[in-house]
CSV table of C-alpha atoms in Angstrom, one decimal:
chain,number,residue,atom,x,y,z
A,1,MET,CA,37.8,57.6,81.3
A,2,THR,CA,38.8,55.1,84.0
A,3,VAL,CA,42.5,54.8,84.7
A,4,LYS,CA,43.6,51.2,84.8
A,5,SER,CA,47.3,51.6,85.5
A,6,ILE,CA,49.8,54.3,86.4
A,7,ILE,CA,53.6,54.2,85.9
A,8,ILE,CA,55.6,56.5,88.1
A,9,SER,CA,59.3,57.1,88.8
A,10,ARG,CA,60.3,55.0,91.8
A,11,PRO,CA,59.1,57.1,94.8
A,12,ASP,CA,60.8,57.8,98.1
A,13,ASP,CA,59.3,57.7,101.6
A,14,TRP,CA,60.4,60.8,103.5
A,15,HIS,CA,59.3,59.5,106.9
A,16,VAL,CA,59.6,56.0,108.2
A,17,HIS,CA,60.1,54.2,111.5
A,18,PHE,CA,62.1,51.0,111.1
A,19,ARG,CA,62.6,50.3,114.8
A,20,ASP,CA,65.4,47.8,115.5
A,21,GLY,CA,66.1,44.1,116.0
A,22,ASP,CA,63.6,41.6,114.7
A,23,ILE,CA,61.0,44.3,113.9
A,24,LEU,CA,63.5,46.1,111.7
A,25,LYS,CA,64.3,42.8,109.9
A,26,THR,CA,60.6,42.2,109.3
A,27,VAL,CA,59.5,45.7,108.1
A,28,VAL,CA,62.4,47.0,106.1
A,29,PRO,CA,61.7,44.9,103.0
A,30,PHE,CA,58.2,46.4,102.7
A,31,THR,CA,59.7,49.8,102.2
A,32,SER,CA,62.8,48.8,100.2
A,33,LYS,CA,60.7,46.9,97.7
A,34,PHE,CA,58.9,50.0,96.3
A,35,PHE,CA,60.8,53.0,97.5
A,36,GLY,CA,64.2,54.1,96.4
A,37,ARG,CA,65.1,56.0,99.6
A,38,ALA,CA,63.6,56.5,103.0
A,39,VAL,CA,64.2,59.1,105.7
A,40,VAL,CA,64.7,57.0,108.8
A,41,MET,CA,63.6,58.3,112.1
A,42,PRO,CA,66.3,58.3,114.9
A,43,ASN,CA,64.1,57.8,118.0
A,44,LEU,CA,65.4,54.4,119.1
A,45,THR,CA,66.0,53.3,122.7
A,46,GLN,CA,69.5,54.6,122.1
A,47,PRO,CA,68.7,57.5,119.7
A,48,VAL,CA,70.8,58.3,116.7
A,49,ILE,CA,72.8,61.2,118.0
A,50,ASN,CA,76.3,60.7,116.5
A,51,ASN,CA,78.1,59.1,113.5
A,52,ARG,CA,79.0,55.9,115.2
A,53,ILE,CA,75.4,55.1,116.1
A,54,ALA,CA,74.2,56.2,112.7
A,55,LYS,CA,76.7,54.0,110.8
A,56,LEU,CA,75.8,50.9,112.9
A,57,TYR,CA,72.1,51.5,112.5
A,58,ARG,CA,72.4,52.1,108.7
A,59,LYS,CA,74.3,48.8,108.4
A,60,ARG,CA,71.5,47.0,110.2
A,61,ILE,CA,69.0,48.5,107.9
A,62,ILE,CA,71.0,47.6,104.7
A,63,ASP,CA,71.5,44.1,106.0
A,64,ALA,CA,67.7,43.7,106.2
A,65,VAL,CA,67.2,44.9,102.6
A,66,ASN,CA,66.3,42.1,100.1
A,67,SER,CA,69.2,41.6,97.7
A,68,GLU,CA,66.9,42.4,94.7
A,69,HIS,CA,65.8,45.7,96.1
A,70,GLN,CA,67.4,49.0,95.1
A,71,PHE,CA,67.2,51.1,98.3
A,72,SER,CA,69.2,53.6,100.3
A,73,PRO,CA,68.3,54.6,103.9
A,74,LEU,CA,68.8,58.3,104.6
A,75,MET,CA,70.0,58.8,108.1
A,76,VAL,CA,68.8,61.5,110.6
A,77,PHE,CA,70.3,62.8,113.9
A,78,GLN,CA,68.0,63.4,116.8
A,79,LEU,CA,68.7,66.8,118.2
A,80,THR,CA,69.3,67.1,122.0
A,81,ASP,CA,70.4,69.9,124.3
A,82,ASN,CA,73.8,68.2,124.3
A,83,ILE,CA,74.2,67.4,120.6
A,84,ILE,CA,77.9,67.6,119.5
A,85,LEU,CA,78.0,70.0,116.6
A,86,HIS,CA,81.3,68.6,115.2
A,87,GLU,CA,79.6,65.2,114.9
A,88,LEU,CA,76.7,66.7,113.0
A,89,VAL,CA,78.9,68.7,110.6
A,90,CYS,CA,81.2,65.7,109.9
A,91,GLY,CA,78.3,63.4,109.3
A,92,PHE,CA,76.8,65.8,106.8
A,93,GLU,CA,80.1,66.5,105.0
A,94,ASN,CA,80.8,62.7,104.8
A,95,GLY,CA,77.4,61.9,103.3
A,96,LEU,CA,76.1,60.0,106.2
A,97,LEU,CA,73.7,62.5,107.6
A,98,THR,CA,70.7,63.7,105.5
A,99,ALA,CA,68.7,65.7,108.1
A,100,CYS,CA,68.2,66.5,111.8
A,101,LYS,CA,65.0,65.8,113.8
A,102,LEU,CA,63.4,68.0,116.4
A,103,TYR,CA,60.9,66.2,118.6
A,104,PRO,CA,58.4,68.1,120.7
A,105,ILE,CA,59.5,69.3,124.1
A,106,ASN,CA,58.1,66.9,126.8
A,107,LYS,CA,57.7,64.1,124.3
A,108,VAL,CA,61.1,62.4,124.7
A,109,ALA,CA,61.1,59.7,127.3
A,110,ASN,CA,64.6,60.4,128.4
A,111,PRO,CA,65.2,64.2,128.8
A,112,TYR,CA,68.9,63.8,128.1
A,113,TYR,CA,68.0,62.9,124.5
A,114,GLY,CA,65.6,65.8,124.0
A,115,VAL,CA,65.5,69.5,123.5
A,116,THR,CA,64.2,71.2,126.7
A,117,ASP,CA,64.4,74.7,125.3
A,118,ILE,CA,64.8,75.4,121.6
A,119,LYS,CA,67.0,78.4,122.4
A,120,LYS,CA,69.6,76.0,123.8
A,121,ILE,CA,70.3,74.7,120.2
A,122,TYR,CA,70.2,78.0,118.4
A,123,ASN,CA,73.9,77.6,117.7
A,124,VAL,CA,73.2,74.2,116.0
A,125,LEU,CA,70.3,75.6,114.0
A,126,SER,CA,72.4,78.4,112.8
A,127,VAL,CA,75.0,75.9,111.4
A,128,ILE,CA,72.5,73.6,109.8
A,129,GLU,CA,70.8,76.7,108.2
A,130,ASP,CA,74.2,77.7,106.7
A,131,LEU,CA,74.9,74.1,105.5
A,132,GLY,CA,71.4,73.6,104.1
A,133,ILE,CA,70.6,70.6,106.3
A,134,PRO,CA,66.9,70.0,106.5
A,135,LEU,CA,65.3,70.2,110.0
A,136,LEU,CA,62.5,67.7,110.4
A,137,VAL,CA,59.9,68.8,113.0
A,138,HIS,CA,57.2,66.9,114.7
A,139,GLY,CA,55.0,69.9,114.8
A,140,GLU,CA,53.0,69.6,118.0
A,141,ILE,CA,53.1,71.1,121.5
A,142,TYR,CA,52.4,68.6,124.3
A,143,GLU,CA,51.2,70.7,127.2
A,144,LYS,CA,48.4,70.0,129.7
A,145,TYR,CA,46.8,73.3,129.0
A,146,VAL,CA,46.5,72.6,125.2
A,147,ASP,CA,43.6,70.5,123.8
A,148,VAL,CA,45.0,67.4,122.1
A,149,PHE,CA,43.4,68.3,118.8
A,150,ASP,CA,45.1,71.8,118.9
A,151,TYR,CA,48.7,70.6,119.4
A,152,GLU,CA,49.6,71.3,115.8
A,153,SER,CA,48.0,74.7,115.4
A,154,GLU,CA,49.6,75.8,118.7
A,155,PHE,CA,53.0,74.6,117.6
A,156,ILE,CA,52.7,76.9,114.6
A,157,LYS,CA,52.1,80.0,116.8
A,158,TYR,CA,54.5,79.3,119.6
A,159,VAL,CA,57.4,77.4,117.9
A,160,MET,CA,57.3,77.5,114.1
A,161,ILE,CA,56.7,81.2,113.5
A,162,PRO,CA,59.4,82.4,116.0
A,163,LEU,CA,61.8,79.7,114.7
A,164,ARG,CA,61.5,81.0,111.1
A,165,LEU,CA,61.9,84.6,112.2
A,166,GLN,CA,65.1,83.6,113.8
A,167,PHE,CA,66.3,81.4,111.0
A,168,PRO,CA,64.5,82.4,107.8
A,169,LYS,CA,66.7,80.3,105.5
A,170,LEU,CA,66.6,77.1,107.6
A,171,LYS,CA,65.1,74.3,105.5
A,172,ILE,CA,62.2,72.8,107.5
A,173,VAL,CA,60.0,69.8,106.8
A,174,PHE,CA,56.8,70.1,108.7
A,175,GLU,CA,56.2,66.4,109.1
A,176,HIS,CA,52.9,64.6,108.9
A,177,ILE,CA,50.7,67.7,108.9
A,178,THR,CA,47.0,67.2,109.8
A,179,THR,CA,45.3,70.6,110.0
A,180,LYS,CA,44.1,73.4,107.9
A,181,GLU,CA,46.4,75.7,109.8
A,182,ALA,CA,49.4,73.7,108.9
A,183,ALA,CA,48.4,73.3,105.2
A,184,ARG,CA,47.9,77.1,105.0
A,185,TYR,CA,51.1,77.8,106.8
A,186,VAL,CA,53.1,75.7,104.3
A,187,LEU,CA,51.2,77.2,101.3
A,188,ASP,CA,51.9,80.7,102.5
A,189,SER,CA,55.6,80.0,103.2
A,190,ASP,CA,58.6,80.3,100.9
A,191,GLU,CA,60.9,77.6,99.3
A,192,PHE,CA,62.4,76.8,102.7
A,193,VAL,CA,59.3,75.1,104.2
A,194,ALA,CA,57.8,71.8,103.0
A,195,ALA,CA,55.5,69.2,104.5
A,196,THR,CA,54.9,65.5,104.4
A,197,ILE,CA,51.4,64.0,104.5
A,198,THR,CA,50.5,60.5,105.5
A,199,PRO,CA,48.0,58.3,103.7
A,200,GLN,CA,45.8,57.9,106.8
A,201,HIS,CA,45.4,61.7,107.2
A,202,LEU,CA,44.3,62.0,103.6
A,203,MET,CA,42.0,59.0,103.6
A,204,PHE,CA,40.2,59.5,107.0
A,205,ASN,CA,39.1,61.8,109.7
A,206,ARG,CA,38.7,61.2,113.4
A,207,ASN,CA,35.2,59.7,113.0
A,208,LYS,CA,36.9,56.6,111.6
A,209,MET,CA,38.8,56.0,114.8
A,210,PHE,CA,35.9,56.6,117.2
A,211,ILE,CA,32.5,55.7,115.6
A,212,GLY,CA,31.5,52.1,116.2
A,213,GLY,CA,34.0,51.5,118.9
A,214,ILE,CA,37.6,52.6,119.5
A,215,LYS,CA,40.0,51.4,116.7
A,216,PRO,CA,43.5,51.2,118.0
A,217,HIS,CA,45.1,50.7,114.6
A,218,PHE,CA,43.9,54.1,113.6
A,219,TYR,CA,45.6,55.7,116.6
A,220,CYS,CA,48.6,57.7,115.6
A,221,LEU,CA,50.3,61.0,116.5
A,222,PRO,CA,49.4,63.5,115.3
A,223,LEU,CA,45.8,62.3,115.7
A,224,LEU,CA,43.3,62.1,112.9
A,225,LYS,CA,41.4,65.4,112.8
A,226,SER,CA,38.0,66.6,111.7
A,227,ILE,CA,36.7,66.4,108.2
A,228,VAL,CA,37.4,70.1,107.8
A,229,HIS,CA,41.1,69.5,108.3
A,230,GLN,CA,41.1,66.4,106.1
A,231,LYS,CA,39.6,68.4,103.3
A,232,ALA,CA,42.3,71.1,103.8
A,233,LEU,CA,45.1,68.6,103.2
A,234,LEU,CA,43.4,67.3,100.1
A,235,ASP,CA,42.9,70.9,98.8
A,236,ALA,CA,46.6,71.7,99.5
A,237,ILE,CA,47.7,68.9,97.2
A,238,LYS,CA,45.2,70.0,94.5
A,239,THR,CA,47.0,73.4,94.4
A,240,GLY,CA,49.9,71.6,92.8
A,241,CYS,CA,52.3,73.1,95.3
A,242,ASP,CA,55.6,71.2,95.0
A,243,ARG,CA,56.4,71.5,98.7
A,244,PHE,CA,54.0,68.7,99.8
A,245,PHE,CA,55.3,65.2,99.4
A,246,LEU,CA,55.0,61.6,100.5
A,247,GLY,CA,55.9,60.6,104.1
A,248,THR,CA,54.0,57.5,105.4
A,249,ASP,CA,55.2,57.8,109.0
A,250,THR,CA,54.8,54.0,109.1
A,251,ALA,CA,55.3,53.1,112.7
A,252,PRO,CA,55.0,49.4,113.6
A,253,HIS,CA,54.1,48.2,117.1
A,254,LEU,CA,53.5,44.6,118.1
A,255,LYS,CA,49.8,43.8,118.5
A,256,ILE,CA,50.1,43.4,122.3
A,257,TYR,CA,51.2,47.0,122.5
A,258,LYS,CA,48.5,48.4,120.2
A,259,GLU,CA,45.5,46.5,121.5
A,260,SER,CA,45.8,47.3,125.2
A,261,SER,CA,44.4,49.6,127.8
A,262,CYS,CA,47.2,52.1,127.1
A,263,GLY,CA,48.0,51.5,123.5
A,264,CYS,CA,51.0,52.8,121.5
A,265,ALA,CA,50.5,55.4,118.8
A,266,GLY,CA,51.5,54.5,115.3
A,267,VAL,CA,50.0,53.2,112.0
A,268,PHE,CA,51.9,50.4,110.2
A,269,SER,CA,51.3,51.3,106.6
A,270,SER,CA,54.4,50.3,104.7
A,271,PRO,CA,53.0,47.0,103.3
A,272,ILE,CA,50.4,48.8,101.3
A,273,ALA,CA,51.5,52.4,101.3
A,274,LEU,CA,51.5,53.1,97.6
A,275,ALA,CA,48.1,51.4,97.2
A,276,LEU,CA,46.7,53.6,100.0
A,277,TYR,CA,48.0,56.8,98.3
A,278,ALA,CA,46.7,55.7,94.9
A,279,THR,CA,43.3,54.9,96.3
A,280,VAL,CA,42.8,58.3,98.0
A,281,PHE,CA,44.3,60.2,95.0
A,282,GLU,CA,41.9,58.5,92.7
A,283,LYS,CA,38.9,59.0,95.1
A,284,PHE,CA,39.4,62.7,95.3
A,285,ASP,CA,40.4,63.2,91.6
A,286,MET,CA,44.0,64.0,92.3
A,287,LEU,CA,45.8,61.5,90.1
A,288,LYS,CA,47.4,64.2,88.0
A,289,TYR,CA,49.4,65.2,91.1
A,290,PHE,CA,50.2,61.6,92.1
A,291,GLU,CA,53.7,61.2,90.6
A,292,ALA,CA,54.9,64.6,91.7
A,293,PHE,CA,53.7,64.0,95.2
A,294,CYS,CA,55.3,60.5,95.4
A,295,SER,CA,58.4,60.9,93.3
A,296,PHE,CA,59.4,64.5,92.4
A,297,ASN,CA,58.7,67.0,95.1
A,298,GLY,CA,60.7,65.3,97.9
A,299,PRO,CA,63.9,65.0,95.9
A,300,LYS,CA,63.6,68.6,94.7
A,301,PHE,CA,63.4,69.8,98.3
A,302,TYR,CA,66.2,67.6,99.5
A,303,ASN,CA,68.4,68.4,96.4
A,304,LEU,CA,68.6,64.8,95.4
A,305,PRO,CA,68.1,63.2,92.0
A,306,VAL,CA,64.8,61.5,91.0
A,307,ASN,CA,65.1,57.8,91.0
A,308,LYS,CA,65.7,56.3,87.6
A,309,ASN,CA,63.6,53.1,87.7
A,310,PHE,CA,59.8,52.8,87.8
A,311,ILE,CA,56.8,51.5,89.8
A,312,MET,CA,53.5,50.4,88.3
A,313,LEU,CA,50.2,50.9,90.1
A,314,THR,CA,47.4,48.7,88.7
A,315,LYS,CA,43.7,49.1,89.3
A,316,LYS,CA,42.8,45.7,90.7
A,317,GLU,CA,41.5,44.4,94.0
A,318,ASN,CA,44.1,44.2,96.7
A,319,ILE,CA,43.1,42.5,100.1
A,320,VAL,CA,45.4,43.7,102.9
A,321,CYS,CA,46.8,40.8,104.9
A,322,ASP,CA,45.4,40.3,108.4
A,323,SER,CA,48.8,40.2,110.2
A,324,ILE,CA,52.5,39.6,109.9
A,325,PHE,CA,54.3,37.3,112.3
A,326,CYS,CA,57.1,39.0,114.4
A,327,CYS,CA,58.7,38.5,117.7
A,328,ASN,CA,56.3,35.7,118.8
A,329,ASP,CA,53.5,38.2,118.2
A,330,LYS,CA,52.0,40.0,115.3
A,331,LEU,CA,52.2,43.3,113.4
A,332,ILE,CA,48.8,44.4,112.2
A,333,PRO,CA,49.0,46.4,108.9
A,334,PHE,CA,46.8,49.4,108.5
A,335,LEU,CA,43.4,48.4,107.1
A,336,ALA,CA,44.1,44.7,107.8
A,337,GLY,CA,41.6,42.4,106.0
A,338,GLU,CA,40.1,45.3,104.0
A,339,LYS,CA,40.0,45.7,100.2
A,340,LEU,CA,41.9,48.3,98.3
A,341,SER,CA,41.4,49.1,94.7
A,342,TRP,CA,45.0,49.5,93.7
A,343,SER,CA,48.1,47.2,93.7
A,344,ALA,CA,51.8,48.2,93.3
A,345,SER,CA,54.5,46.3,91.4
A,346,VAL,CA,58.1,46.8,90.5
A,347,ILE,CA,59.0,47.3,86.8
A,348,LYS,CA,62.2,45.4,86.2
């Protein structure tokens, strides 16, 4: 029997990039319309590393939310060698801080705002383990000796496994996983390890980015992987494990920076995120896991309540807009101009 509509509890997006300035004002409403909460990445030009910056950034986000939308941004501190532990603890105890973010060594433009050696923040990790603050990890190793398609699997061996041995009760979100190794690692882990999965890594493999000419709007980090890894992500969801949940990693860049000789990584998916997920869940016969993945699993891991209102997904043609004007340029949505088979609407 063909499913014509689905009603789910209002979902949350556990990984978004809102940027700042005019881009923030442009993109926030796409998330706030359909999602009750979103975990906001802290990697701005001036990263979110203390309560003052977090409060100001949160206000800018809230100011960009449509007055009819019911939405709360969840703030994250970017960990650095010099993070002030007192700031972190106060932010969490006052309800401002939801999680901490660990970016890959050698991936932060300004070393002052990065972690050069994870052992330098062991004291911080010990405290957030005790407090139950989730650690969000971009699980890749960026080293010249590592093949770009192996960044994630190498991260598991050289960072994740030692980290968990040192801090076994540290809550970790392995963000935007892309490989069979990561899927298996999460499945084999205990209740302290979860993972987000993006729509693009479920829908496509690396053939989509390369065959027929390079497609810059499919370029994201972590990269799309082979069909073997794509299938492993789908199979992980089909297990019904409640430690996989929605995280779009929507990451807008202006067209001029995407379509260039050295283009930026990031897929701008927020305008059609739920339609993307519904499309791939239907295609691979996973709709019975759809609401849990979108609406239940994330709140359970973060110890937050499920949102009380609802969203409807309807089986009808949905043509993705070609572009969105911003900053005297354009933002190009993922799958711009293409047809999707699902549309999302808010139940009032």
